Every structure is written in C-alpha cells, then in structure tokens.
Amino acid sequence: DSGVTQTPKHLITATGQRVTLRCSPRSGDLSVYWYQQSLDQGLQFLIHYYNGEERAKGNILERFSAQQFPDLHSELNLSSLELGDSALYFCASSSRPNSEQYFGPGTRLTVT
Amino acid sequence: AQTVTQSQPEMSVQEAETVTLSCTYDTSESDYYLFWYKQPPSRQMILVIRQEAYKQQNATENRFSVNFQKAAKSFSLKISDSQLGDAAMYFCAYRSKGGNQFYFGTGTSLTVIP
C-alpha cells in the first residue's frame, strides 16, 4: 500500500458526460501528479500540482481540468467524455520536487 | 524535452535466472533522477529502484540492481534469481532535478517461465 488513495476504483459513464476523479496523497506529500494510461500504453503525464499551485502541464486536453485543495487532496475533472477517454487514471504523490513518486491504485474509467 | 526509450517491448526469463531490461534517455541536463517502476497485472505502479545521476555507484535493492552509464545515457535494470512474482510490465522513468514532471518509457513486459 503506497499510502495514496484514489476514488472511485471503477467508473462507467456515457459519452458527453462529466466525471470527477479524486486523489488523496500520502500524508505530508505536497505534490500530486495525474497520469493517463490507455490500454497497453505507457503513462501520459497530465498535470502536476504542488501545495495547491499548478506546476506543470503535460498532454492534458482542454476538456480536462484539475485542482488541488488546501487539504492537499486533488480532483481531476473530465468533461464532454469521448470513447477514447477510456483509460486508467493514476494519481501519484511525492514529498519533494526531487523525490520519487508513489502511485495510487488508479481509477478505471470506461466511457460507453 | 526529455525522452525515455525502452527498446524491448517484451522479454522472458526462466525462473531463477537473470534478466536485464534496457532503458536509454535523452537529456541535456547534468543532474537528474532515474527510476524503474513495476506494474503487475493488478495495474498498481510500484517503485522498484531509484538512481541519482550525481552518484556513480549503481543502486541496488535486493535482487534488483541497475547499470547506470551516464555518458551513454543508459539505465538498465538487472533482475537476479527471477521469481514468478517478477512478471509484470516494467517502466523506466526520468525526472530532472527540481523538475515538475516525470517522463516514462513505453514499458517492457516481462514474462517469467517456471
């Protein structure tokens, strides 16, 4: 158990809908990262937050947004969902900018 | 931007034997961090080992060790005495010092043959 929690574990929704994925980092970790892993693909970096501030953006679509709250949990919002958004979404946290990341169990999103 | 390349999509090894997974990366930075992550069928991402570029000594964690060749920008993972539980997808990752994102390779799927 990495100490990073993600909810829900599974999510099935229809095209055009909006969903929110939630992540709670390890205790004391200030950084939260979001990744997308499509079927049999590597991890695509989406976005990084540090102590509530956005630090870096990767290949994140405009339909996607994220935020980190004062209690350091983070939410990834996905809107106008398309079939291609079906993937495993990981959250990871780290304590310092130069430390390793610890990953949550992921949220499996299925868009039908 | 930094890139990470894993040129072996699939590898297999006999149980109890040794296997080496390759990773190369491209960077203009002198100080950075490299990682190997394991993703078993459960899809959980598990940190296997980490290497700091300024350290010449290769990192070791039990049966896992790396061969870090900074000049060649190579970072291979050696798994000794392979066990059935080592079967997984292995990802190599790069992070610049103070950098705000990780760069992952495309992964190597390791099969362990009993």
Coordinates of C-alpha atoms in Angstrom, one line a residue:
Chain A
D1 CA 0.0 0.0 0.0
S2 CA 1.6 3.3 -1.2
G3 CA -0.5 5.5 1.1
V4 CA -2.0 7.3 -1.9
T5 CA -5.8 6.8 -2.3
Q6 CA -8.0 7.2 -5.3
T7 CA -11.7 7.1 -5.6
P8 CA -13.7 5.7 -7.3
K9 CA -11.9 2.5 -8.3
H10 CA -14.1 2.0 -11.3
L11 CA -16.3 4.4 -13.2
I12 CA -18.6 3.7 -16.1
T13 CA -20.3 6.6 -17.9
A14 CA -21.6 7.6 -21.2
T15 CA -20.2 9.9 -23.9
G16 CA -20.8 13.5 -23.3
Q17 CA -20.9 13.2 -19.5
R18 CA -18.6 14.7 -16.9
V19 CA -16.8 12.9 -14.1
T20 CA -14.6 13.8 -11.2
L21 CA -11.8 11.6 -10.0
R22 CA -10.4 12.1 -6.5
C23 CA -6.9 11.6 -5.1
S24 CA -5.6 11.9 -1.6
P25 CA -1.8 12.0 -1.4
R26 CA 0.4 10.3 1.2
S27 CA 0.5 12.1 4.5
G28 CA 2.9 15.0 4.3
D29 CA 3.3 14.9 0.5
L30 CA 2.7 18.3 -1.2
S31 CA 2.9 17.2 -4.8
V32 CA 0.2 15.5 -6.7
Y33 CA 0.6 14.3 -10.3
W34 CA -2.1 12.9 -12.7
Y35 CA -1.4 10.4 -15.4
Q36 CA -3.5 8.7 -18.1
Q37 CA -2.7 5.1 -19.1
S38 CA -4.7 3.9 -22.1
L39 CA -5.0 0.1 -22.8
D40 CA -1.5 -1.4 -23.3
Q41 CA 0.1 2.1 -23.3
G42 CA 2.6 3.8 -21.2
L43 CA 1.8 6.6 -18.8
Q44 CA 1.0 10.0 -20.2
F45 CA 1.6 12.9 -17.8
L46 CA -1.3 15.1 -17.5
I47 CA -0.7 17.7 -14.8
H48 CA 1.3 18.4 -11.6
Y49 CA 0.2 20.4 -8.5
Y50 CA 2.4 21.4 -5.7
N51 CA 0.8 22.8 -2.5
G52 CA -2.2 24.0 -4.3
E53 CA -0.5 25.5 -7.3
E54 CA -0.2 24.2 -10.8
R55 CA 3.4 23.4 -11.6
A56 CA 3.4 21.7 -14.9
K57 CA 1.1 20.6 -17.6
G58 CA 1.6 17.7 -20.0
N59 CA -0.7 16.3 -22.6
I60 CA -3.9 17.4 -20.9
L61 CA -6.9 18.1 -23.1
E62 CA -8.8 21.3 -22.7
R63 CA -11.8 19.2 -21.7
F64 CA -9.9 18.1 -18.6
S65 CA -9.0 20.2 -15.6
A66 CA -7.7 19.6 -12.2
Q67 CA -7.1 21.3 -8.9
Q68 CA -5.5 20.7 -5.5
F69 CA -7.3 21.8 -2.4
P70 CA -6.0 23.3 0.8
D71 CA -6.1 19.9 2.5
L72 CA -3.9 18.7 -0.4
H73 CA -6.3 16.3 -2.0
S74 CA -6.7 16.7 -5.7
E75 CA -9.5 16.3 -8.2
L76 CA -9.3 15.6 -11.9
N77 CA -12.4 16.7 -13.8
L78 CA -13.1 15.2 -17.2
S79 CA -15.9 16.6 -19.3
S80 CA -17.6 16.0 -22.6
L81 CA -16.3 12.5 -22.4
E82 CA -15.4 10.6 -25.5
L83 CA -14.9 6.8 -26.1
G84 CA -11.1 7.5 -26.3
D85 CA -11.0 8.8 -22.8
S86 CA -11.5 5.3 -21.5
A87 CA -8.3 4.6 -19.6
L88 CA -6.7 4.0 -16.2
Y89 CA -6.1 7.3 -14.5
F90 CA -3.3 7.4 -11.9
C91 CA -2.6 9.8 -9.2
A92 CA 0.9 10.0 -7.7
S93 CA 2.3 12.0 -4.9
S94 CA 5.8 12.9 -3.7
S95 CA 7.2 14.8 -0.8
R96 CA 9.8 17.0 -2.6
P97 CA 10.3 18.0 -6.2
N98 CA 13.3 15.7 -6.4
S99 CA 11.9 12.7 -4.7
E100 CA 10.3 9.6 -6.1
Q101 CA 6.6 9.3 -6.8
Y102 CA 4.2 6.9 -5.1
F103 CA 1.2 5.9 -7.1
G104 CA -2.3 5.3 -6.1
P105 CA -4.2 2.2 -7.3
G106 CA -5.8 4.1 -10.2
T107 CA -9.3 4.8 -11.3
R108 CA -10.5 2.8 -14.3
L109 CA -12.8 4.9 -16.5
T110 CA -15.0 3.3 -19.1
V111 CA -16.9 5.5 -21.5
T112 CA -19.6 3.8 -23.4
Chain B
A1 CA 12.0 17.7 -23.9
Q2 CA 13.5 14.6 -22.3
T3 CA 12.7 11.3 -23.9
V4 CA 12.9 7.8 -22.4
T5 CA 13.2 4.8 -24.7
Q6 CA 12.7 1.2 -23.8
S7 CA 13.5 -0.8 -26.9
Q8 CA 12.4 -4.2 -25.7
P9 CA 8.6 -4.4 -25.7
E10 CA 8.7 -8.0 -24.3
M11 CA 11.2 -10.1 -22.5
S12 CA 11.1 -13.5 -21.0
V13 CA 13.3 -15.3 -18.4
Q14 CA 13.5 -18.7 -16.8
E15 CA 12.7 -18.8 -13.1
A16 CA 15.9 -18.3 -11.0
E17 CA 17.8 -16.9 -14.0
T18 CA 18.9 -13.3 -14.5
V19 CA 17.4 -10.8 -17.0
T20 CA 18.4 -7.3 -18.0
L21 CA 15.9 -4.7 -19.2
S22 CA 17.2 -1.8 -21.2
C23 CA 16.5 1.9 -21.0
T24 CA 18.0 4.9 -22.7
Y25 CA 17.2 8.5 -22.3
D26 CA 17.9 11.8 -23.9
T27 CA 18.7 14.9 -21.8
S28 CA 20.9 17.9 -21.8
E29 CA 20.8 18.2 -18.0
S30 CA 23.7 17.0 -15.8
D31 CA 21.7 16.3 -12.6
Y32 CA 18.6 14.2 -12.7
Y33 CA 16.9 11.1 -11.3
L34 CA 16.1 7.8 -12.9
F35 CA 13.6 5.2 -11.7
W36 CA 12.3 1.8 -12.5
Y37 CA 8.6 1.1 -11.8
K38 CA 6.9 -2.3 -11.9
Q39 CA 3.3 -2.7 -12.9
P40 CA 1.9 -6.2 -12.2
P41 CA -1.4 -7.4 -13.6
S42 CA -3.1 -5.6 -10.7
R43 CA -2.0 -2.4 -12.6
Q44 CA -0.6 -0.9 -9.4
M45 CA 2.6 1.1 -10.1
I46 CA 5.3 0.1 -7.7
L47 CA 8.7 1.8 -7.3
V48 CA 11.5 -0.8 -7.8
I49 CA 14.6 1.3 -7.6
R50 CA 15.9 4.8 -8.0
Q51 CA 19.3 6.3 -9.1
E52 CA 20.6 9.8 -8.7
A53 CA 22.7 10.9 -11.6
Y54 CA 25.4 12.5 -9.5
K55 CA 26.0 9.2 -7.8
Q56 CA 28.4 7.0 -9.7
Q57 CA 27.6 3.9 -7.6
N58 CA 24.9 1.8 -9.1
A59 CA 21.8 1.4 -7.0
T60 CA 20.8 -2.0 -5.6
E61 CA 17.7 -3.2 -3.9
N62 CA 17.9 -6.9 -3.0
R63 CA 17.6 -8.8 -6.3
F64 CA 17.3 -5.7 -8.4
S65 CA 20.2 -3.6 -9.5
V66 CA 20.9 -1.1 -12.2
N67 CA 23.7 -0.4 -14.6
F68 CA 23.9 3.3 -14.9
Q69 CA 26.1 4.6 -17.7
K70 CA 25.8 8.4 -17.6
A71 CA 27.9 9.2 -20.6
A72 CA 25.9 6.7 -22.7
K73 CA 22.6 7.8 -21.1
S74 CA 21.8 4.2 -20.4
F75 CA 20.0 2.9 -17.3
S76 CA 19.4 -0.9 -17.4
L77 CA 17.7 -3.0 -14.7
K78 CA 19.0 -6.3 -13.8
I79 CA 16.8 -8.8 -12.0
S80 CA 18.6 -11.7 -10.4
D81 CA 17.1 -15.0 -9.3
S82 CA 13.9 -14.2 -11.2
Q83 CA 10.7 -15.2 -9.4
L84 CA 7.2 -15.8 -10.8
G85 CA 6.1 -12.7 -8.9
D86 CA 8.5 -10.6 -11.0
A87 CA 6.3 -11.0 -14.0
A88 CA 5.0 -7.5 -14.8
M89 CA 5.3 -4.5 -17.1
Y90 CA 8.4 -2.5 -16.2
F91 CA 8.7 1.2 -16.8
C92 CA 11.8 3.3 -16.8
A93 CA 11.3 7.0 -15.8
Y94 CA 13.3 10.2 -15.8
R95 CA 13.0 13.2 -13.6
S96 CA 15.1 16.3 -13.8
K97 CA 16.4 17.7 -10.5
G98 CA 13.7 20.1 -9.3
G99 CA 11.7 19.2 -12.4
N100 CA 7.9 19.1 -12.2
Q101 CA 7.2 16.1 -14.3
F102 CA 8.3 12.6 -15.0
Y103 CA 9.0 11.1 -18.4
F104 CA 8.1 7.5 -18.8
G105 CA 9.2 4.9 -21.3
T106 CA 6.7 2.7 -23.1
G107 CA 7.4 -0.3 -20.9
T108 CA 8.8 -3.8 -21.2
S109 CA 6.6 -6.7 -20.5
L110 CA 8.5 -9.4 -18.6
T111 CA 7.3 -13.0 -18.5
V112 CA 8.8 -15.4 -16.0
I113 CA 8.8 -19.0 -17.2
P114 CA 8.5 -21.7 -14.5

